[in-house]
Amino acid sequence: MKSEAKMKANLDLPKAIGYLEDVVKSLKAGRVCITNCEKSLTLTPEAMVRLELEASQKDDRESISLRIAWRKQEEEETTQGDLHISPDDTPTNTSLEEVRSKSA
C-alpha cells in the first residue's frame, strides 16, 4: 500500500531553503517525519540511497528536481562519479568520495 504526504506551494526562497535544511537534518538523523494537514509519514532511510538530480532552463523558467530513494534492507551497487554543486559557475573540487569521507 502506498502512503504519501505531498506539498506544492509558492514560497519565498529562504522558506524553501529552510524545508531543504530540515530534510538534510532529518536524513542525517536517520528518520524523516513529514506532516501536513492531510497526512503524516515517517521514513527511515537506508545506508545506501539513490540520488537523482536534474537542473533545467527553458525560456524564462528554471528548475532543480531532487529525488532521494531507497529500498528497505536491500544492498545496491554504488555508482562512482563526481557531482559538483556550488552557488556559482566555478565547479568545486569535492568529489563524491570526499563527500563520503567527510560524512563518516
XYZ file of N, CA and C in Angstrom:
312
model
N 0.837 -1.168 0.000
C 0.000 0.000 0.000
C 0.891 1.245 0.000
N 0.517 2.218 -0.826
C 1.300 3.432 -0.969
C 0.774 4.514 -0.031
N 1.684 5.141 0.709
C 1.356 6.290 1.557
C 2.164 7.474 1.078
N 1.543 8.632 0.995
C 2.221 9.835 0.528
C 1.835 11.034 1.371
N 2.762 11.947 1.505
C 2.492 13.267 2.067
C 3.083 14.250 1.066
N 2.246 15.078 0.466
C 2.689 15.981 -0.595
C 2.464 17.430 -0.216
N 3.283 18.289 -0.817
C 3.091 19.718 -0.687
C 3.573 20.382 -1.964
N 2.772 21.250 -2.501
C 3.175 22.107 -3.613
C 2.743 23.504 -3.227
N 3.690 24.439 -3.260
C 3.368 25.803 -2.864
C 4.379 26.763 -3.465
N 3.975 27.984 -3.634
C 4.898 29.051 -3.998
C 5.406 29.653 -2.694
N 6.728 29.577 -2.491
C 7.352 30.048 -1.250
C 8.459 31.029 -1.576
N 8.792 31.879 -0.618
C 9.992 32.679 -0.820
C 11.196 31.748 -0.630
N 12.304 32.104 -1.254
C 13.486 31.241 -1.268
C 13.976 30.852 0.126
N 14.057 31.786 1.100
C 14.507 31.373 2.437
C 13.619 30.291 3.065
N 12.313 30.345 2.836
C 11.405 29.324 3.382
C 11.668 27.972 2.709
N 11.864 27.973 1.387
C 12.166 26.734 0.661
C 13.491 26.138 1.145
N 14.487 26.992 1.353
C 15.785 26.539 1.851
C 15.626 25.935 3.245
N 14.796 26.545 4.072
C 14.534 26.004 5.410
C 13.977 24.594 5.355
N 13.038 24.347 4.431
C 12.499 22.990 4.279
C 13.595 22.017 3.852
N 14.439 22.431 2.910
C 15.526 21.556 2.457
C 16.513 21.266 3.583
N 16.815 22.283 4.393
C 17.712 22.074 5.530
C 17.095 21.113 6.547
N 15.785 21.190 6.736
C 15.105 20.247 7.630
C 15.197 18.823 7.091
N 15.091 18.677 5.768
C 15.220 17.345 5.156
C 16.629 16.807 5.389
N 17.639 17.634 5.166
C 19.037 17.207 5.369
C 19.260 16.804 6.823
N 18.799 17.629 7.745
C 18.948 17.322 9.172
C 18.275 15.998 9.526
N 17.098 15.780 8.992
C 16.370 14.537 9.260
C 17.069 13.328 8.646
N 17.577 13.476 7.419
C 18.311 12.377 6.789
C 19.542 12.010 7.615
N 20.244 13.010 8.104
C 21.418 12.747 8.942
C 21.029 12.022 10.230
N 19.842 12.318 10.742
C 19.366 11.671 11.969
C 18.835 10.263 11.699
N 18.616 9.920 10.413
C 18.154 8.586 10.078
C 16.647 8.404 10.123
N 15.926 9.506 10.236
C 14.464 9.435 10.317
C 13.872 10.728 9.785
N 13.005 10.621 8.792
C 12.377 11.793 8.190
C 10.876 11.713 8.464
N 10.382 12.627 9.285
C 8.961 12.678 9.625
C 8.343 13.875 8.907
N 7.365 13.615 8.055
C 6.712 14.670 7.298
C 5.237 14.678 7.666
N 4.758 15.852 8.052
C 3.363 16.002 8.443
C 2.791 17.230 7.756
N 1.663 17.057 7.107
C 0.913 18.203 6.628
C -0.516 18.048 7.133
N -1.402 18.917 6.738
C -2.757 18.871 7.301
C -3.506 17.598 6.928
N -3.076 16.907 5.900
C -3.788 15.711 5.450
C -3.155 14.403 5.930
N -1.839 14.340 5.989
C -1.139 13.082 6.247
C 0.073 13.279 7.133
N 0.494 12.162 7.734
C 1.745 12.113 8.470
C 2.479 10.862 8.004
N 3.775 11.006 7.738
C 4.549 9.900 7.194
C 5.945 9.931 7.799
N 6.438 8.779 8.243
C 7.792 8.665 8.773
C 8.583 7.707 7.900
N 9.706 8.189 7.401
C 10.582 7.391 6.546
C 11.891 7.127 7.282
N 12.443 5.949 7.076
C 13.729 5.594 7.680
C 14.693 5.194 6.564
N 15.508 6.140 6.121
C 16.403 5.865 5.000
C 17.449 4.805 5.318
N 17.775 4.046 4.306
C 18.815 3.033 4.410
C 20.183 3.702 4.226
N 21.245 2.963 4.481
C 22.598 3.498 4.337
C 22.928 3.798 2.876
N 22.340 3.063 1.949
C 22.578 3.277 0.523
C 21.305 3.839 -0.097
N 21.421 5.009 -0.732
C 20.279 5.654 -1.366
C 20.601 5.940 -2.827
N 19.552 6.146 -3.591
C 19.709 6.556 -4.990
C 19.418 8.050 -5.060
N 20.342 8.813 -5.634
C 20.191 10.253 -5.762
C 19.991 10.592 -7.231
N 18.918 11.304 -7.522
C 18.661 11.807 -8.867
C 18.555 13.321 -8.779
N 19.364 14.019 -9.548
C 19.381 15.471 -9.542
C 19.316 15.954 -10.981
N 18.377 16.849 -11.258
C 18.217 17.378 -12.605
C 18.047 18.893 -12.521
N 18.785 19.604 -13.332
C 18.645 21.052 -13.432
C 18.304 21.386 -14.880
N 17.373 22.325 -15.076
C 16.986 22.667 -16.441
C 16.642 24.148 -16.561
N 16.793 24.634 -17.776
C 16.422 26.003 -18.131
C 15.631 25.945 -19.422
N 14.532 26.685 -19.463
C 13.747 26.786 -20.695
C 13.058 28.141 -20.685
N 13.405 28.955 -21.655
C 12.856 30.309 -21.760
C 13.031 31.050 -20.435
N 11.937 31.439 -19.784
C 12.028 32.197 -18.529
C 11.848 31.313 -17.301
N 11.968 30.008 -17.464
C 11.724 29.074 -16.370
C 12.979 28.255 -16.074
N 13.348 28.162 -14.812
C 14.473 27.339 -14.385
C 14.000 26.428 -13.259
N 14.606 25.249 -13.157
C 14.187 24.343 -12.094
C 15.306 23.397 -11.693
N 15.181 22.915 -10.472
C 16.036 21.853 -9.945
C 15.098 20.799 -9.377
N 15.275 19.579 -9.827
C 14.499 18.461 -9.289
C 15.444 17.545 -8.542
N 15.048 17.178 -7.346
C 15.879 16.335 -6.495
C 15.041 15.172 -5.998
N 15.569 13.970 -6.137
C 14.877 12.784 -5.648
C 15.886 11.903 -4.939
N 15.544 11.490 -3.738
C 16.361 10.548 -2.984
C 15.450 9.359 -2.686
N 15.872 8.181 -3.092
C 15.032 6.996 -2.918
C 15.879 5.835 -2.420
N 15.232 4.866 -1.797
C 15.926 3.670 -1.310
C 14.925 2.542 -1.184
N 15.454 1.353 -1.157
C 14.656 0.155 -0.903
C 15.026 -0.347 0.479
N 14.070 -0.841 1.182
C 14.300 -1.355 2.526
C 15.191 -2.593 2.500
N 16.219 -2.581 3.345
C 17.087 -3.738 3.585
C 17.648 -4.365 2.319
N 17.938 -3.561 1.326
C 18.484 -4.110 0.094
C 19.814 -3.448 -0.201
N 20.813 -4.248 -0.479
C 22.111 -3.692 -0.838
C 22.133 -3.478 -2.338
N 22.567 -2.311 -2.742
C 22.666 -1.991 -4.153
C 24.099 -1.632 -4.490
N 24.448 -1.837 -5.731
C 25.780 -1.495 -6.190
C 25.896 0.019 -6.279
N 27.025 0.555 -5.817
C 27.214 2.003 -5.872
C 27.735 2.405 -7.244
N 27.395 3.590 -7.651
C 27.892 4.154 -8.888
C 28.855 5.272 -8.532
N 30.091 5.115 -8.937
C 31.097 6.135 -8.661
C 30.978 7.242 -9.691
N 31.169 8.455 -9.260
C 31.139 9.592 -10.172
C 31.285 10.868 -9.378
N 31.605 11.929 -10.073
C 31.760 13.216 -9.421
C 30.501 14.040 -9.627
N 30.054 14.675 -8.569
C 28.931 15.591 -8.611
C 29.396 16.876 -7.962
N 29.203 17.986 -8.616
C 29.624 19.271 -8.088
C 28.414 20.186 -7.988
N 28.181 20.736 -6.812
C 27.094 21.674 -6.581
C 27.694 22.892 -5.902
N 27.487 24.067 -6.493
C 28.031 25.290 -5.913
C 27.106 26.452 -6.260
N 27.254 27.584 -5.568
C 26.400 28.726 -5.848
C 26.836 29.530 -7.080
N 27.952 29.178 -7.713
C 28.392 29.899 -8.899
C 28.814 28.923 -9.984
N 29.325 29.438 -11.095
C 29.697 28.598 -12.235
C 31.002 27.849 -12.038
N 31.724 28.152 -10.962
C 33.006 27.512 -10.719
C 32.783 26.177 -10.032
N 33.137 25.065 -10.683
C 32.948 23.770 -10.034
C 33.831 23.639 -8.799
N 33.298 23.010 -7.786
C 34.102 22.754 -6.599
C 34.986 21.549 -6.867
N 35.943 21.327 -6.018
C 36.840 20.193 -6.170
C 36.424 19.030 -5.297
N 35.198 19.042 -4.810
C 34.735 17.984 -3.934
C 34.201 16.830 -4.773
N 34.813 15.691 -4.648
C 34.338 14.512 -5.365
C 33.358 13.757 -4.476
N 32.652 12.835 -5.072
C 31.703 12.012 -4.324
C 32.414 11.243 -3.213
N 33.634 10.802 -3.473
C 34.402 10.063 -2.471
C 34.753 10.968 -1.287
N 35.090 12.239 -1.558
C 35.414 13.177 -0.478
C 34.184 13.471 0.376
N 33.015 13.557 -0.256
C 31.773 13.788 0.490
C 31.525 12.619 1.432
N 31.730 11.411 0.943
C 31.535 10.214 1.780
C 32.476 10.230 2.970
N 33.747 10.587 2.742
C 34.707 10.551 3.856
C 34.415 11.641 4.880
N 33.905 12.800 4.443
C 33.586 13.873 5.370
C 32.382 13.533 6.227
N 31.437 12.774 5.669
C 30.217 12.437 6.431
C 30.426 11.244 7.347
N 31.534 10.560 7.211
C 31.789 9.379 8.034
C 32.293 9.757 9.415
